Amino acid sequence: MATLFSCIKTIHMSAQSFKKNTWLKARGYLHFTNKKMNLAPLEKRIKDPAFVAKYAFFPLLKKNIVTRRYKKMAYDEHGKPIRKHFNAEKKESNRKIRPIEYATHLDSMIFAYYAQEILLPQYEKKLQLTNGLSDCITAYRKIKVEPNKDACKSSIHFAAEVFEHIQQKGTCVALAFDVESFFPSLDHEILKAAWKNLFDKTLLEADHFKVFKASTRYAYIDRDDLRVPSEKRQKRKMGFDESYLDKLRQQNIHAFFESPKAFRDAIKNGAVNIRVNRAQKGIPHGLPISSVLANLYLLDFDTTVLDKIVKPFNAFYRRYSDDIIIVCESTDYKAVIQLIVSAIETYKLKISESKTEICFFNFNEQTNRLEVSRNITTKAGKIISKPNMPLVYLGFEFYGHKTLIKSASIAKFYRRMKKAIRRKCRHAAKAALNQNKEEVFLLKRKLKRLFTHHGATKRSIKTKQVSYKKVGTRFKPQTESKDKDYLGNTLTYAYRAAKIMKVPAIKRQYRRHFSIFQKTIEKYEQIT
């Protein structure tokens, strides 16, 4: 650990000269180590296998992202879905908890370097050895829209490609599979074998093994351990110690701890607890290398699907991370399901039955359009065919004759909008009370940029950044005005999807957003 910090200085160097190396950059989050560092000597060290082989990786920071879900529990006798927030049988909430473990800034650079510069190029070479295999894997790769252009495809392009194929095929069956707990279920021995096979080696190089070990048998600390305990409630913790973090920022230290010694002392004193993934499976979800390892893990599976399903059944296959979709003839779909389930079990993974979609597409001569239906089982155990039940893939709903953004995504957008407005109004009311003002003044510019068409255009915006510079023996704050690349909001994505897919109806899905925005502001302004 001391070797690490001998090369990290508190002098910040602009990353503009390192644009060619996208992995050589500090991340925006707070971690155990200072994100303000001199990047110049780090590039040489990270590329040195001897340095990486002896390097001691820091523990990861773990946080949980909680998403509420109004989950479908069953269907009534008329085929209408019964949705609930709470599962009465399991006596637990239907909310989804996704653990995210992420590394310190230098550790992330090492993981990113091995992902982008070492593993990914070799993985691309392997894909090219099998005809048609490269087209099947779409996630975590840079696939150009056109050979002569720098723009790369996104999930919008991949979804459009699947929907266009179904429209061209006409009568067919689309099978959508989801791997259950994908990242936490990756077997370490299978992953290690795939890593060795990628380089045609019987043993991993010392530096490769070090990175592999840090990605599998990793140590982590729960971010909640860094929070300040509540004096009123012993079981509940409050936010972080902002006064202490502010003192560190005044010393140009952007981290949770002043130094590695302070971090080690916190561990010795029991202030934070280190946990280790001792299971023989699972990789962190938040590492820069995780996405490449996920694709590498399923490389042989993709080849098996290509040989045993795509070619014999003349099927269409695409995999976006753990989202698998296959389009085949209506006479073949049962055999395809059995092959997929048995093939994925070979790699110690399991297909989620509740998330498996079987969509039947048929051309209706009366309406002169392609329509979709699904076979569903009611609460009474009766199987019925439910029409107009879309195929959901990569955030889109496909009905055969039209494509829309998933309704759950639109509902989430409006929930976020209303929650942000309510919070902003409360803060404005509190500020007015503290300043003994009768009128509440609400700043709406940022809200408009986040949730309306006013922020849908990508552009450069002016931001103020406070930095601390040493003057004599003290650090003094200095405010700088900087240009920041603003990439847009949810509406930017919707407008882009409408343009790429050539479906104006997607844009119309958000046509009421501004009126809802104004009504919500009026509502909470009256309350405050």
Coordinates of N, CA, C and O in Angstrom, one line a residue, residues 362-487:
N362 N -48.2 -12.9 -35.3 CA -49.0 -13.3 -36.5 C -49.5 -12.2 -37.3 O -49.9 -11.1 -36.7
F363 N -49.6 -12.3 -38.6 CA -50.1 -11.3 -39.5 C -51.6 -11.4 -39.6 O -52.2 -12.4 -40.0
N364 N -52.3 -10.3 -39.2 CA -53.7 -10.2 -39.2 C -54.2 -9.6 -40.5 O -53.9 -8.5 -40.8
E365 N -54.9 -10.4 -41.3 CA -55.3 -10.0 -42.7 C -56.4 -8.9 -42.6 O -56.5 -8.1 -43.5
Q366 N -57.2 -9.0 -41.5 CA -58.3 -8.0 -41.4 C -57.8 -6.6 -41.1 O -58.2 -5.6 -41.7
T367 N -56.8 -6.5 -40.2 CA -56.2 -5.2 -39.9 C -55.0 -4.9 -40.7 O -54.5 -3.8 -40.7
N368 N -54.5 -5.9 -41.5 CA -53.4 -5.7 -42.4 C -52.1 -5.3 -41.6 O -51.4 -4.4 -42.0
R369 N -51.9 -5.9 -40.5 CA -50.7 -5.6 -39.7 C -50.3 -6.8 -38.8 O -51.0 -7.7 -38.6
L370 N -49.0 -6.7 -38.4 CA -48.5 -7.8 -37.6 C -48.9 -7.5 -36.1 O -48.7 -6.4 -35.6
E371 N -49.4 -8.6 -35.5 CA -49.9 -8.4 -34.1 C -49.2 -9.5 -33.2 O -48.7 -10.5 -33.7
V372 N -49.2 -9.2 -31.9 CA -48.5 -10.0 -30.9 C -49.5 -10.5 -29.9 O -50.5 -9.9 -29.5
S373 N -49.2 -11.7 -29.3 CA -50.1 -12.3 -28.2 C -49.2 -13.2 -27.4 O -48.1 -13.6 -27.8
R374 N -49.7 -13.5 -26.2 CA -49.0 -14.4 -25.3 C -50.0 -15.3 -24.6 O -51.1 -15.0 -24.4
N375 N -49.5 -16.5 -24.3 CA -50.3 -17.5 -23.6 C -50.0 -17.3 -22.1 O -48.8 -17.4 -21.6
I376 N -51.0 -17.0 -21.3 CA -50.8 -16.7 -19.9 C -51.7 -17.7 -19.1 O -52.7 -18.2 -19.5
T377 N -51.3 -17.9 -17.8 CA -52.0 -18.8 -16.9 C -52.7 -17.9 -15.9 O -52.0 -17.2 -15.2
T378 N -54.0 -18.1 -15.8 CA -54.8 -17.3 -14.8 C -54.5 -17.9 -13.4 O -53.9 -18.9 -13.2
K379 N -55.1 -17.1 -12.4 CA -55.0 -17.6 -11.0 C -55.6 -18.9 -10.8 O -55.3 -19.7 -9.9
A380 N -56.7 -19.2 -11.6 CA -57.4 -20.5 -11.5 C -56.7 -21.6 -12.2 O -57.1 -22.8 -12.1
G381 N -55.6 -21.3 -12.9 CA -54.8 -22.4 -13.6 C -55.2 -22.6 -15.0 O -54.7 -23.5 -15.7
K382 N -56.1 -21.7 -15.6 CA -56.5 -21.8 -17.0 C -55.5 -21.1 -17.9 O -55.1 -19.9 -17.6
I383 N -55.2 -21.7 -19.0 CA -54.3 -21.1 -20.0 C -55.1 -20.4 -21.1 O -55.9 -21.0 -21.7
I384 N -54.9 -19.1 -21.2 CA -55.6 -18.3 -22.3 C -54.6 -17.5 -23.1 O -53.5 -17.2 -22.7
S385 N -55.0 -17.2 -24.3 CA -54.2 -16.4 -25.2 C -54.6 -14.9 -25.0 O -55.8 -14.6 -25.3
K386 N -53.6 -14.1 -24.6 CA -53.9 -12.7 -24.4 C -53.3 -11.9 -25.5 O -52.1 -11.8 -25.7
P387 N -54.2 -11.2 -26.3 CA -53.6 -10.4 -27.5 C -53.1 -9.1 -27.0 O -53.3 -8.6 -25.9
N388 N -52.3 -8.5 -27.9 CA -51.7 -7.1 -27.7 C -50.9 -7.0 -26.4 O -50.9 -6.0 -25.8
M389 N -50.2 -8.1 -26.1 CA -49.3 -8.1 -24.9 C -47.9 -8.1 -25.5 O -47.3 -9.0 -26.0
P390 N -47.2 -6.9 -25.4 CA -46.0 -6.7 -26.2 C -44.7 -7.4 -25.7 O -44.7 -7.9 -24.6
L391 N -43.8 -7.5 -26.6 CA -42.5 -8.0 -26.3 C -41.7 -6.9 -25.7 O -41.6 -5.8 -26.3
V392 N -41.2 -7.1 -24.5 CA -40.4 -6.0 -23.8 C -38.9 -6.4 -23.9 O -38.5 -7.5 -23.5
Y393 N -38.2 -5.5 -24.5 CA -36.7 -5.7 -24.8 C -35.9 -4.4 -24.7 O -36.3 -3.5 -25.4
L394 N -34.9 -4.4 -23.9 CA -34.0 -3.2 -23.8 C -34.8 -1.9 -23.5 O -34.4 -0.9 -24.1
G395 N -35.8 -1.9 -22.7 CA -36.6 -0.7 -22.4 C -37.6 -0.3 -23.4 O -38.2 0.8 -23.3
F396 N -37.9 -1.2 -24.4 CA -39.0 -0.9 -25.4 C -40.0 -1.9 -25.4 O -39.8 -3.1 -25.0
E397 N -41.2 -1.5 -25.8 CA -42.3 -2.5 -25.9 C -42.7 -2.6 -27.4 O -42.9 -1.5 -28.1
F398 N -42.6 -3.8 -28.0 CA -42.9 -4.0 -29.4 C -44.2 -4.8 -29.6 O -44.4 -5.9 -29.1
Y399 N -45.1 -4.2 -30.3 CA -46.4 -4.7 -30.5 C -46.6 -5.4 -31.9 O -47.7 -5.8 -32.3
G400 N -45.5 -5.4 -32.7 CA -45.6 -6.0 -34.1 C -45.8 -4.9 -35.1 O -45.1 -4.8 -36.1
H401 N -46.7 -4.0 -34.8 CA -47.0 -2.9 -35.8 C -46.6 -1.5 -35.2 O -46.7 -0.5 -35.9
K402 N -46.2 -1.5 -33.9 CA -45.7 -0.2 -33.3 C -44.7 -0.5 -32.2 O -44.7 -1.6 -31.6
T403 N -43.8 0.5 -32.0 CA -42.8 0.4 -30.9 C -42.9 1.6 -30.0 O -43.1 2.7 -30.4
L404 N -42.9 1.3 -28.7 CA -43.0 2.4 -27.7 C -42.0 2.2 -26.6 O -41.5 1.0 -26.4
I405 N -41.7 3.2 -25.9 CA -40.8 3.1 -24.7 C -41.7 2.4 -23.6 O -42.9 2.6 -23.5
K406 N -41.0 1.6 -22.8 CA -41.7 0.8 -21.8 C -42.5 1.7 -20.8 O -41.9 2.7 -20.4
S407 N -43.7 1.4 -20.6 CA -44.6 2.2 -19.7 C -44.0 2.4 -18.3 O -44.2 3.5 -17.7
A408 N -43.3 1.4 -17.8 CA -42.7 1.5 -16.5 C -41.7 2.6 -16.4 O -41.5 3.3 -15.4
S409 N -40.9 2.8 -17.5 CA -39.9 3.8 -17.6 C -40.5 5.2 -17.6 O -40.0 6.1 -17.0
I410 N -41.7 5.4 -18.2 CA -42.3 6.7 -18.3 C -42.9 7.0 -16.9 O -42.8 8.1 -16.4
A411 N -43.4 6.0 -16.2 CA -44.0 6.2 -14.8 C -42.8 6.5 -13.9 O -43.0 7.4 -13.0
K412 N -41.7 5.9 -14.1 CA -40.5 6.2 -13.2 C -40.0 7.7 -13.5 O -39.6 8.4 -12.5
F413 N -40.1 8.1 -14.7 CA -39.7 9.5 -15.0 C -40.6 10.5 -14.3 O -40.0 11.5 -13.7
Y414 N -41.9 10.3 -14.3 CA -42.8 11.2 -13.7 C -42.7 11.1 -12.1 O -42.8 12.2 -11.4
R415 N -42.4 10.0 -11.6 CA -42.1 9.8 -10.1 C -40.9 10.6 -9.7 O -40.9 11.4 -8.7
R416 N -39.8 10.5 -10.5 CA -38.6 11.3 -10.2 C -38.9 12.8 -10.3 O -38.4 13.6 -9.5
M417 N -39.6 13.2 -11.3 CA -39.9 14.6 -11.5 C -40.7 15.1 -10.3 O -40.3 16.2 -9.7
K418 N -41.7 14.5 -9.9 CA -42.6 15.0 -8.8 C -41.8 14.9 -7.4 O -41.9 15.9 -6.6
K419 N -41.0 13.9 -7.3 CA -40.2 13.9 -6.0 C -39.1 15.0 -6.0 O -38.9 15.6 -4.9
A420 N -38.5 15.3 -7.1 CA -37.5 16.4 -7.2 C -38.2 17.7 -6.9 O -37.6 18.6 -6.2
I421 N -39.3 18.0 -7.5 CA -40.0 19.2 -7.3 C -40.5 19.4 -5.9 O -40.3 20.5 -5.3
R422 N -41.0 18.3 -5.3 CA -41.4 18.4 -3.9 C -40.2 18.7 -3.0 O -40.3 19.6 -2.1
R423 N -39.1 18.1 -3.2 CA -37.9 18.3 -2.4 C -37.4 19.8 -2.6 O -37.0 20.4 -1.6
K424 N -37.4 20.3 -3.8 CA -36.9 21.6 -4.1 C -37.8 22.6 -3.4 O -37.4 23.7 -2.9
C425 N -39.1 22.4 -3.5 CA -40.1 23.3 -2.8 C -39.9 23.4 -1.3 O -40.0 24.4 -0.7
R426 N -39.6 22.2 -0.7 CA -39.4 22.2 0.7 C -38.1 22.9 1.1 O -38.1 23.6 2.1
H427 N -37.1 22.7 0.3 CA -35.8 23.4 0.6 C -36.0 25.0 0.5 O -35.5 25.7 1.3
A428 N -36.8 25.4 -0.6 CA -37.0 26.8 -0.8 C -37.8 27.4 0.4 O -37.6 28.5 0.9
A429 N -38.8 26.6 0.9 CA -39.6 27.1 2.0 C -38.8 27.2 3.3 O -38.9 28.1 4.1
K430 N -37.9 26.2 3.5 CA -37.1 26.2 4.7 C -36.1 27.4 4.6 O -35.8 28.1 5.6
A431 N -35.5 27.7 3.4 CA -34.6 28.8 3.3 C -35.3 30.2 3.5 O -34.7 31.1 4.1
A432 N -36.5 30.3 3.0 CA -37.3 31.5 3.3 C -37.6 31.7 4.8 O -37.6 32.8 5.3
L433 N -37.9 30.6 5.5 CA -38.2 30.7 6.9 C -36.9 31.1 7.7 O -37.0 31.9 8.6
N434 N -35.8 30.5 7.3 CA -34.5 30.9 8.0 C -34.1 32.4 7.8 O -33.5 33.0 8.6
Q435 N -34.5 32.9 6.6 CA -34.2 34.3 6.3 C -35.3 35.3 6.6 O -35.3 36.4 6.3
N436 N -36.4 34.7 7.3 CA -37.5 35.6 7.7 C -38.2 36.3 6.5 O -38.5 37.4 6.6
K437 N -38.3 35.5 5.4 CA -39.0 36.1 4.2 C -40.4 35.4 4.1 O -40.6 34.3 4.3
E438 N -41.3 36.3 3.7 CA -42.7 35.8 3.6 C -42.9 35.1 2.3 O -43.7 34.1 2.2
E439 N -42.2 35.5 1.2 CA -42.4 34.9 -0.1 C -41.3 33.8 -0.3 O -40.2 34.0 -0.1
V440 N -41.8 32.7 -0.8 CA -40.9 31.5 -1.2 C -40.5 31.7 -2.6 O -41.3 31.8 -3.5
F441 N -39.2 31.7 -2.8 CA -38.6 31.9 -4.2 C -38.0 30.6 -4.6 O -37.1 30.1 -4.0
L442 N -38.6 30.0 -5.7 CA -38.2 28.7 -6.2 C -37.4 28.8 -7.4 O -37.9 29.4 -8.4
L443 N -36.2 28.3 -7.4 CA -35.3 28.3 -8.6 C -35.7 27.1 -9.5 O -35.6 26.0 -9.1
K444 N -36.2 27.4 -10.7 CA -36.7 26.4 -11.6 C -35.8 26.0 -12.7 O -36.1 25.1 -13.4
R445 N -34.7 26.7 -12.9 CA -33.8 26.5 -14.0 C -33.3 25.0 -14.1 O -33.4 24.4 -15.1
K446 N -32.8 24.5 -12.9 CA -32.3 23.2 -12.9 C -33.4 22.1 -13.1 O -33.2 21.1 -13.8
L447 N -34.5 22.4 -12.5 CA -35.6 21.5 -12.7 C -36.1 21.4 -14.1 O -36.4 20.3 -14.6
K448 N -36.1 22.5 -14.8 CA -36.5 22.5 -16.2 C -35.5 21.8 -17.1 O -35.8 21.1 -18.0
R449 N -34.2 21.9 -16.7 CA -33.1 21.2 -17.4 C -33.2 19.7 -17.3 O -32.9 19.0 -18.2
L450 N -33.6 19.3 -16.1 CA -33.7 17.8 -15.8 C -34.9 17.2 -16.3 O -34.9 16.0 -16.7
F451 N -36.1 17.9 -16.4 CA -37.3 17.2 -16.6 C -38.2 17.8 -17.7 O -39.3 17.3 -17.9
T452 N -37.7 18.7 -18.5 CA -38.5 19.3 -19.6 C -37.7 19.3 -20.9 O -36.5 19.0 -20.9
H453 N -38.4 19.7 -21.9 CA -37.7 19.8 -23.2 C -36.7 20.9 -23.3 O -35.8 20.9 -24.2
H454 N -36.7 21.8 -22.3 CA -35.6 22.9 -22.2 C -34.2 22.3 -22.0 O -33.2 22.9 -22.3
G455 N -34.2 21.0 -21.4 CA -32.9 20.4 -21.2 C -32.6 19.2 -22.1 O -31.7 18.4 -21.8
A456 N -33.4 19.1 -23.2 CA -33.3 18.0 -24.1 C -32.1 18.1 -25.1 O -31.7 17.1 -25.7
T457 N -31.6 19.3 -25.2 CA -30.5 19.5 -26.2 C -29.2 19.4 -25.5 O -28.9 20.0 -24.5
K458 N -28.3 18.6 -26.2 CA -26.9 18.5 -25.7 C -26.2 19.8 -25.9 O -26.2 20.3 -27.0
R459 N -25.4 20.2 -24.9 CA -24.7 21.5 -25.1 C -23.7 21.6 -24.0 O -23.6 20.8 -23.1
S460 N -22.9 22.7 -24.1 CA -21.9 23.0 -23.0 C -22.5 24.1 -22.1 O -23.1 25.1 -22.5
I461 N -22.5 23.8 -20.8 CA -23.1 24.7 -19.8 C -22.0 25.2 -18.9 O -21.0 24.6 -18.6
K462 N -22.2 26.4 -18.3 CA -21.3 27.0 -17.4 C -21.6 26.5 -16.0 O -22.7 26.5 -15.5
T463 N -20.6 26.1 -15.3 CA -20.7 25.6 -13.9 C -19.6 26.3 -13.1 O -18.6 26.7 -13.5
K464 N -20.0 26.4 -11.8 CA -19.0 27.0 -10.8 C -18.4 25.9 -10.0 O -19.2 25.1 -9.4
Q465 N -17.1 25.9 -9.9 CA -16.4 24.9 -9.1 C -15.5 25.5 -8.1 O -14.7 26.4 -8.4
V466 N -15.7 25.1 -6.8 CA -14.9 25.6 -5.7 C -13.6 24.7 -5.5 O -13.8 23.5 -5.3
S467 N -12.5 25.3 -5.6 CA -11.2 24.5 -5.3 C -10.4 25.3 -4.3 O -10.6 26.5 -4.1
Y468 N -9.6 24.6 -3.6 CA -8.8 25.2 -2.5 C -7.3 25.2 -2.9 O -6.7 24.1 -3.3
K469 N -6.7 26.4 -2.9 CA -5.3 26.5 -3.2 C -4.5 27.1 -2.0 O -5.0 27.9 -1.3
K470 N -3.3 26.5 -1.9 CA -2.5 26.9 -0.7 C -1.9 28.3 -0.9 O -1.2 28.6 -1.9
V471 N -2.2 29.1 0.1 CA -1.7 30.5 0.1 C -0.9 30.6 1.4 O -1.6 30.8 2.5
G472 N 0.4 30.6 1.4 CA 1.2 30.6 2.6 C 1.0 29.3 3.3 O 1.4 28.3 2.8
T473 N 0.5 29.3 4.5 CA 0.3 28.1 5.3 C -1.1 27.6 5.3 O -1.4 26.6 6.0
R474 N -2.0 28.3 4.7 CA -3.4 28.0 4.7 C -4.0 27.8 3.3 O -3.4 28.2 2.3
F475 N -5.1 27.0 3.2 CA -5.8 26.8 2.0 C -7.0 27.7 1.9 O -7.8 27.8 2.8
K476 N -7.1 28.5 0.8 CA -8.2 29.4 0.6 C -9.0 29.0 -0.6 O -8.5 28.5 -1.6
P477 N -10.4 29.1 -0.4 CA -11.3 28.7 -1.5 C -11.2 29.7 -2.7 O -11.2 30.9 -2.5
Q478 N -11.3 29.1 -3.9 CA -11.3 29.9 -5.1 C -12.4 29.4 -6.0 O -12.4 28.1 -6.3
T479 N -13.3 30.2 -6.5 CA -14.4 29.8 -7.3 C -14.0 30.0 -8.8 O -13.6 31.1 -9.2
E480 N -14.1 28.9 -9.6 CA -13.7 29.0 -11.0 C -15.0 28.6 -11.8 O -15.8 27.8 -11.5
S481 N -15.1 29.3 -12.9 CA -16.2 29.0 -13.9 C -15.6 28.1 -15.0 O -14.6 28.4 -15.6
K482 N -16.3 27.0 -15.1 CA -15.8 26.0 -16.1 C -17.0 25.6 -17.0 O -18.2 25.6 -16.7
D483 N -16.6 25.2 -18.2 CA -17.6 24.6 -19.2 C -17.7 23.1 -19.0 O -16.7 22.4 -18.9
K484 N -18.9 22.7 -18.9 CA -19.2 21.3 -18.7 C -20.1 20.7 -19.8 O -21.0 21.4 -20.2
D485 N -19.8 19.6 -20.3 CA -20.6 18.9 -21.3 C -21.9 18.4 -20.7 O -21.8 17.5 -19.9
Y486 N -23.0 19.0 -21.1 CA -24.3 18.5 -20.7 C -24.9 17.6 -21.8 O -25.0 18.0 -22.9
L487 N -25.2 16.3 -21.4 CA -25.6 15.3 -22.3 C -27.1 15.1 -22.5 O -27.5 14.3 -23.2

